[in-house]
mmCIF file with all atom_site columns, C-alpha atoms in Angstrom:
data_model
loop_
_atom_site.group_PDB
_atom_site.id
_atom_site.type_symbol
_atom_site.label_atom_id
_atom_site.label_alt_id
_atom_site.label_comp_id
_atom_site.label_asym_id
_atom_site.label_entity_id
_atom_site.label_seq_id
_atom_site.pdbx_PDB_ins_code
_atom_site.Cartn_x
_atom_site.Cartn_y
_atom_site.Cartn_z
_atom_site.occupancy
_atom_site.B_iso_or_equiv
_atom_site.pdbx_formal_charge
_atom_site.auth_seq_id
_atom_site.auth_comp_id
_atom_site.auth_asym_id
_atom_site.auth_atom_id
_atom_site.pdbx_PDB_model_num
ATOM 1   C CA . UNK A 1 1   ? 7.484   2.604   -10.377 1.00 0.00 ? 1   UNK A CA 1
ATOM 2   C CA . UNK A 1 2   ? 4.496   2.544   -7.683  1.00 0.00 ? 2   UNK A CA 1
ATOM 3   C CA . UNK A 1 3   ? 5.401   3.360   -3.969  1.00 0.00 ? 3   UNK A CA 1
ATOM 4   C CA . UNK A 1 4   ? 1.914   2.942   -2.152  1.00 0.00 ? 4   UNK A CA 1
ATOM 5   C CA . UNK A 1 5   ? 2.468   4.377   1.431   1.00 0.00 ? 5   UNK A CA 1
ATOM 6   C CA . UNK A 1 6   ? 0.144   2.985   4.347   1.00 0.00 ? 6   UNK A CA 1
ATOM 7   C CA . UNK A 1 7   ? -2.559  2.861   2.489   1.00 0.00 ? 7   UNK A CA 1
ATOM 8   C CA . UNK A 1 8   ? -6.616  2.544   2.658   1.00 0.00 ? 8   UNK A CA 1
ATOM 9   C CA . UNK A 1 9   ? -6.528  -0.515  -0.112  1.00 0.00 ? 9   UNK A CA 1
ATOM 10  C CA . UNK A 1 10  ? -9.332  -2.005  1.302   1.00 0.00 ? 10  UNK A CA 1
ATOM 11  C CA . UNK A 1 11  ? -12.619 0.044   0.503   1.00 0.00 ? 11  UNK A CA 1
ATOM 12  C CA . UNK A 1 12  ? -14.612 -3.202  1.253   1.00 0.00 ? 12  UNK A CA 1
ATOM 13  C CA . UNK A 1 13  ? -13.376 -3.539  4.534   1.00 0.00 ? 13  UNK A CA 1
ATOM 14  C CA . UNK A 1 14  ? -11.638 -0.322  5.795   1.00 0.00 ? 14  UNK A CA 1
ATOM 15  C CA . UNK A 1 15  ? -14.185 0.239   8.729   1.00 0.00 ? 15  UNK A CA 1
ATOM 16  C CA . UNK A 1 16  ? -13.578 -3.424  10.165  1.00 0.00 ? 16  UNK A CA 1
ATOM 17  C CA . UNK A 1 17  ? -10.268 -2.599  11.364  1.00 0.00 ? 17  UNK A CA 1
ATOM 18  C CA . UNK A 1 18  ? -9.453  0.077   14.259  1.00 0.00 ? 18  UNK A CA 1
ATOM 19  C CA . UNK A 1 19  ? -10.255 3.542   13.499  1.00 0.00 ? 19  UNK A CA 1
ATOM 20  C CA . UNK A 1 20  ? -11.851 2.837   10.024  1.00 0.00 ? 20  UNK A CA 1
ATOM 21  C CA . UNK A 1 21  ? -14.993 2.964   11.502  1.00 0.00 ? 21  UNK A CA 1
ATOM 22  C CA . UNK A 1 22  ? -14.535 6.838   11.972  1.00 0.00 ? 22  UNK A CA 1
ATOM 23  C CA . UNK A 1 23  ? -14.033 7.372   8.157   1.00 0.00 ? 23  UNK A CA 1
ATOM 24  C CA . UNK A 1 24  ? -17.516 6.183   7.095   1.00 0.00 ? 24  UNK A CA 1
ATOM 25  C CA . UNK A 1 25  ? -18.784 9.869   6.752   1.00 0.00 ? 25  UNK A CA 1
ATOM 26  C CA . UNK A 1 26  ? -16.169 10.687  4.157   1.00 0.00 ? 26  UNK A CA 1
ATOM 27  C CA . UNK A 1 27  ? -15.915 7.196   2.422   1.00 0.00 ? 27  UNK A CA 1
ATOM 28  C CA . UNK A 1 28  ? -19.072 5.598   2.687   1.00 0.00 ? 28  UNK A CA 1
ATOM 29  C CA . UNK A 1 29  ? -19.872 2.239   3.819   1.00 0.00 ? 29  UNK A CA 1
ATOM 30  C CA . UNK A 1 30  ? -20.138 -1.301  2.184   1.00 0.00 ? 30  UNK A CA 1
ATOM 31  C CA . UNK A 1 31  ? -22.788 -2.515  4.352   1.00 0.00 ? 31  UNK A CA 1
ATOM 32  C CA . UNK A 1 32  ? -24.922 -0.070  2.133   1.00 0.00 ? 32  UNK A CA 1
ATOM 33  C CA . UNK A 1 33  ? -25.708 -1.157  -1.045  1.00 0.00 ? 33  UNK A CA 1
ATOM 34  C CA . UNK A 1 34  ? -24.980 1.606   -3.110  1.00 0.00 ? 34  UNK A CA 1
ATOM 35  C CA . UNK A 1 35  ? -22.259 2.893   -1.235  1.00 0.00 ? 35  UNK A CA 1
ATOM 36  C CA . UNK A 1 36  ? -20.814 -0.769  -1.723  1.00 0.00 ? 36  UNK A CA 1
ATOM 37  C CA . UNK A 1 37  ? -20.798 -0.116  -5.378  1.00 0.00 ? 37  UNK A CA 1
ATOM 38  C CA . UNK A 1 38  ? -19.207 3.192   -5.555  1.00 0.00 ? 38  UNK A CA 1
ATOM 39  C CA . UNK A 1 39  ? -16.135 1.702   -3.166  1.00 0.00 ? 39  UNK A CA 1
ATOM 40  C CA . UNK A 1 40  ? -15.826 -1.612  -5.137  1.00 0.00 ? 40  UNK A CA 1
ATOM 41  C CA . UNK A 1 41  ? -15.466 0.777   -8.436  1.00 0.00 ? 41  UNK A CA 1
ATOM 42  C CA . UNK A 1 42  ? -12.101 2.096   -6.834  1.00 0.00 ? 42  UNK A CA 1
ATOM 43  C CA . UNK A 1 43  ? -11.114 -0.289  -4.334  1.00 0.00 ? 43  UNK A CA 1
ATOM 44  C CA . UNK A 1 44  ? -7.411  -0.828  -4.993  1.00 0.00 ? 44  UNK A CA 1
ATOM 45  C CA . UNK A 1 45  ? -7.588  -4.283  -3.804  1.00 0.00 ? 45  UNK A CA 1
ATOM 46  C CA . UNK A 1 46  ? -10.413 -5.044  -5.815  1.00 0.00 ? 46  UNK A CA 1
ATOM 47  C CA . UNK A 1 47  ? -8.925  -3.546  -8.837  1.00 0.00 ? 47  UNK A CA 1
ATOM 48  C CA . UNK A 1 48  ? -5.879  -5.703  -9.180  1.00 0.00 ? 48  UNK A CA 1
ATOM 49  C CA . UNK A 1 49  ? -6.431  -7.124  -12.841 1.00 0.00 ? 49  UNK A CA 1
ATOM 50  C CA . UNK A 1 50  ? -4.511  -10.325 -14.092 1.00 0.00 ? 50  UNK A CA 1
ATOM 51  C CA . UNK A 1 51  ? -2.131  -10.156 -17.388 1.00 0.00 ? 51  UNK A CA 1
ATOM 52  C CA . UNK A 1 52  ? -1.615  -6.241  -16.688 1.00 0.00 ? 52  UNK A CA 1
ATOM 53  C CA . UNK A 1 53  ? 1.997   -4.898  -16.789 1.00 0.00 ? 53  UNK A CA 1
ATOM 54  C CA . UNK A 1 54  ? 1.708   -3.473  -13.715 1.00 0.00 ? 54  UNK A CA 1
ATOM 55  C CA . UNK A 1 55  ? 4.986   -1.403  -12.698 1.00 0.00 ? 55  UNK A CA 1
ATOM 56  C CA . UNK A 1 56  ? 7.859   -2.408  -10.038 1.00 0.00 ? 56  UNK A CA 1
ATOM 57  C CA . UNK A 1 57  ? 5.906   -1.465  -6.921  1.00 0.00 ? 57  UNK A CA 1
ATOM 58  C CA . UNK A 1 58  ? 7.230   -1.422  -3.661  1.00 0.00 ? 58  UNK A CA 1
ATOM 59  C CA . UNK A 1 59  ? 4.366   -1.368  -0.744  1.00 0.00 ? 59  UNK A CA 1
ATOM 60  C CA . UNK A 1 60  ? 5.303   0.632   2.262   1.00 0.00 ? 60  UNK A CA 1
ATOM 61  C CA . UNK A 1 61  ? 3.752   0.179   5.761   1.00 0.00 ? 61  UNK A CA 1
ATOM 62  C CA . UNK A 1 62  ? 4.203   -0.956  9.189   1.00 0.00 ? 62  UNK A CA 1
ATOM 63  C CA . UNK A 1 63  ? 3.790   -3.497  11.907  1.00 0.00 ? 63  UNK A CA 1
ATOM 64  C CA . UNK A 1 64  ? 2.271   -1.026  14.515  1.00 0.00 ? 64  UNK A CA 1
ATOM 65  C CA . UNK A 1 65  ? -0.259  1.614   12.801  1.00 0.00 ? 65  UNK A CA 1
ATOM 66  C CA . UNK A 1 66  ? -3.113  1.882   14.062  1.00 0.00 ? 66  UNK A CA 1
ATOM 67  C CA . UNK A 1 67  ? -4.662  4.306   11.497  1.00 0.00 ? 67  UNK A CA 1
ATOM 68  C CA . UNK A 1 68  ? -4.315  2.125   8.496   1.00 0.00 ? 68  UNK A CA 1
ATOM 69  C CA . UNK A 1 69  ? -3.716  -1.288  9.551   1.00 0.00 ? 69  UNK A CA 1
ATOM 70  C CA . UNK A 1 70  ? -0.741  -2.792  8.373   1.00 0.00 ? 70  UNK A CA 1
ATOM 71  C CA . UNK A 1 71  ? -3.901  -5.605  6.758   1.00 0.00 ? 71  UNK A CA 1
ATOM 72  C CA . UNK A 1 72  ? -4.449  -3.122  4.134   1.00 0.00 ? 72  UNK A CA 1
ATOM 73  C CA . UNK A 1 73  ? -0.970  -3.589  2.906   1.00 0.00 ? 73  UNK A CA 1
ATOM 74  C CA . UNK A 1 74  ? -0.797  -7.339  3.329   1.00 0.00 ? 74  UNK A CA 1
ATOM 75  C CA . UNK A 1 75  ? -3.836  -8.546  1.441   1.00 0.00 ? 75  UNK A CA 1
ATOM 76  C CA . UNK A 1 76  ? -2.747  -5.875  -1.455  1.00 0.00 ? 76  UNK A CA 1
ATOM 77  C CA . UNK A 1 77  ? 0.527   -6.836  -1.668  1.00 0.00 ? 77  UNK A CA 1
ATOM 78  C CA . UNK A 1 78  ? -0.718  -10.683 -1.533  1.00 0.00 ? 78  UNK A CA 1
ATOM 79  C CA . UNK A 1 79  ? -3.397  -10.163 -4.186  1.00 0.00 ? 79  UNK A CA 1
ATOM 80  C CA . UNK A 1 80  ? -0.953  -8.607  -6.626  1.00 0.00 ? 80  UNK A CA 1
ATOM 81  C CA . UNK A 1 81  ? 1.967   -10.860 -6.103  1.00 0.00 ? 81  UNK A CA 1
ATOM 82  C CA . UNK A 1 82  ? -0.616  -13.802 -6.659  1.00 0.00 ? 82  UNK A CA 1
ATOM 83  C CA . UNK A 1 83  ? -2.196  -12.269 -9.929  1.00 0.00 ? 83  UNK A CA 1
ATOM 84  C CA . UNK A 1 84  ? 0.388   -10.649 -11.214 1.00 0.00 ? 84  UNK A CA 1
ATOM 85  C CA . UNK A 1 85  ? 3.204   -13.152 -12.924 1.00 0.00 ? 85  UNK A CA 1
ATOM 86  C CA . UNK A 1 86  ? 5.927   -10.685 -14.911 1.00 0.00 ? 86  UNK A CA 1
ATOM 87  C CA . UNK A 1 87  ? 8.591   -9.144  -14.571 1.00 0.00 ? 87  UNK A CA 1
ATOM 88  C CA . UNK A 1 88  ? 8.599   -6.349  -12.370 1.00 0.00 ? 88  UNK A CA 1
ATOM 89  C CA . UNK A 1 89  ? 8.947   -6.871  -8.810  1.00 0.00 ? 89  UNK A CA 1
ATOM 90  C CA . UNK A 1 90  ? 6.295   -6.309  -6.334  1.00 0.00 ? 90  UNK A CA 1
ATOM 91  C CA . UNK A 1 91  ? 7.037   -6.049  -3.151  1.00 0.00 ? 91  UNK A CA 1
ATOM 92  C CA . UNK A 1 92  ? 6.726   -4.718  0.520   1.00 0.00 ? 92  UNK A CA 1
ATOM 93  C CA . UNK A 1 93  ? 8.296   -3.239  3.406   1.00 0.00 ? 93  UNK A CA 1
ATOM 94  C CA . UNK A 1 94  ? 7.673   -3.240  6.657   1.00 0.00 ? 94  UNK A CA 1
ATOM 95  C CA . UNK A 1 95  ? 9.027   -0.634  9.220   1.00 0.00 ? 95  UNK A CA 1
ATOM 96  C CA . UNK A 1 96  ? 9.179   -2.887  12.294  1.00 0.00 ? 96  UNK A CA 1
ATOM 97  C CA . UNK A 1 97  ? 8.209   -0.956  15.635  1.00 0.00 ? 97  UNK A CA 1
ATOM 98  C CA . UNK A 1 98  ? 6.813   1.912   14.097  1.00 0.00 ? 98  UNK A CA 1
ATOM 99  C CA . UNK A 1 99  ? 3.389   3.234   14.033  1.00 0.00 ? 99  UNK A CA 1
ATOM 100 C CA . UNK A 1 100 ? 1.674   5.596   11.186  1.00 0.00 ? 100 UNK A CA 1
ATOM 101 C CA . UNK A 1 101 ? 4.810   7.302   10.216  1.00 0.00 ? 101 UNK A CA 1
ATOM 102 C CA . UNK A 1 102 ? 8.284   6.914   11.095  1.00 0.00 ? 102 UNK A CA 1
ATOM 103 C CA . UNK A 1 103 ? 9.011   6.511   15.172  1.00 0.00 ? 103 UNK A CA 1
ATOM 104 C CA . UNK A 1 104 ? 12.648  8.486   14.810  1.00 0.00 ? 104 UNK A CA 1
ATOM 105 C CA . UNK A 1 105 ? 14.753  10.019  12.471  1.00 0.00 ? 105 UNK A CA 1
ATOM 106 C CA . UNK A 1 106 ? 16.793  6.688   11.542  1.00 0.00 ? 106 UNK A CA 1
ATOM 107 C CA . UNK A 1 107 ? 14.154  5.286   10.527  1.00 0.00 ? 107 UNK A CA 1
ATOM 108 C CA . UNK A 1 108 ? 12.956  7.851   8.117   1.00 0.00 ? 108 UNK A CA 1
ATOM 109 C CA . UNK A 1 109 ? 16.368  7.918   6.604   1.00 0.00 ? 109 UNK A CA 1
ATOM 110 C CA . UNK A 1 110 ? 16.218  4.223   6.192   1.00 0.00 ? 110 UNK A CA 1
ATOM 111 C CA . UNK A 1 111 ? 13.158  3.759   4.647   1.00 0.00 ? 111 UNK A CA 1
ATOM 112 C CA . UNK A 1 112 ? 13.442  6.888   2.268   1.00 0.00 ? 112 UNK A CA 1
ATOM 113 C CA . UNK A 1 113 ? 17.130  5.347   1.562   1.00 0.00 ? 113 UNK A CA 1
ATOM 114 C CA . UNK A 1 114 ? 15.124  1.962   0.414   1.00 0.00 ? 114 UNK A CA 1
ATOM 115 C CA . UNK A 1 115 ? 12.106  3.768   -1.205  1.00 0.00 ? 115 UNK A CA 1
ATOM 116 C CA . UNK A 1 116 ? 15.009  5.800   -3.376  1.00 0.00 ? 116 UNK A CA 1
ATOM 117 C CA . UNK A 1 117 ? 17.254  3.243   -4.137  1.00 0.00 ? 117 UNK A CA 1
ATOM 118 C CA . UNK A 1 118 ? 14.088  0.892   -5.106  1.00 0.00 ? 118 UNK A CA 1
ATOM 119 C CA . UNK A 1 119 ? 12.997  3.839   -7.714  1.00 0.00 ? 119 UNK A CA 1
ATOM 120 C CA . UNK A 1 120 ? 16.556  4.222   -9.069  1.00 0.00 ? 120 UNK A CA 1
ATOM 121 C CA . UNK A 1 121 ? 17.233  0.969   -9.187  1.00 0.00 ? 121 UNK A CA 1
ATOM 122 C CA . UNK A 1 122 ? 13.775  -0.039  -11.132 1.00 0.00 ? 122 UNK A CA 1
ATOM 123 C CA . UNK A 1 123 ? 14.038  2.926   -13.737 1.00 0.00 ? 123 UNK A CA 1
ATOM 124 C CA . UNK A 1 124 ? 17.549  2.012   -14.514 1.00 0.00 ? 124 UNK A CA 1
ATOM 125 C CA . UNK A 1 125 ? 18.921  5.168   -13.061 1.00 0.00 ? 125 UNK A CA 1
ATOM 126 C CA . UNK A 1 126 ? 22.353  5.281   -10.913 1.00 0.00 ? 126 UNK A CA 1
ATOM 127 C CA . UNK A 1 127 ? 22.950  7.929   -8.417  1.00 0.00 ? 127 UNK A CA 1
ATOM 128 C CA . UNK A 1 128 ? 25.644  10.355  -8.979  1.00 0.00 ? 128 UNK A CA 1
ATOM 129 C CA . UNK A 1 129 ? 27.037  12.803  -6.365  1.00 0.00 ? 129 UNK A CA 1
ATOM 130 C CA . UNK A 1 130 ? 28.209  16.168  -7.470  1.00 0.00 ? 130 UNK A CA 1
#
């Protein structure tokens, strides 16, 4: 099981949107040519392989952050779902109103409670209270 939380899946890209700019000095840049190589090598986006058994993967993000754009999530989450054709799902979820991080305690507990009961569920495990 993969939980990828609001992240930086575009290395192409990253400093088109918002703040990305900002995190050229620690990533590098793909307007430079061998900076551009270096990023493409471990771009998550660019990574996503065809007839791989990739694992149930649910894609966490949300509609508001600014930091890492909720983009990043989308055009992973697309990618995979469009190259990837078995059995595991692969999804995502989308905390609605909420920036980079949860905006109040319910909606911690809510996404935790679907990030936890996705894992469970997808490793064939069943909750059992004491």
């Amino acid at each position: 099981v993969a939980i990828p939380e609001v992240g930086v899946m575009d290395m192409l890209r990253f400093h088109k949107f918002t703040i990305g700019w900002n995190w050229q000095p620690e990533y590098g840049s793909s307007d430079n040519e061998k900076d551009f190589k270096f990023l493409y090598a471990y771009s998550p986006l660019h990574n996503i392989k065809t007839n791989i058994d990739y694992p149930a993967t649910l894609v966490v993000t949300a509609d508001h952050d600014d930091r890492v754009v909720p983009a990043h999530s989308f055009k992973y989450i697309s990618t995979l779902q469009e190259k990837y054709k078995r059995k595991n799902p692969v999804l995502i979820r989308i905390d609605t109103n909420s920036g980079h991080g949860s905006s109040n305690i319910s909606k911690y507990i809510d996404m935790n409670t679907d990030i936890y009961s996705f894992i469970l569920y997808n490793m064939g495990l069943e909750w059992k209270s004491k």
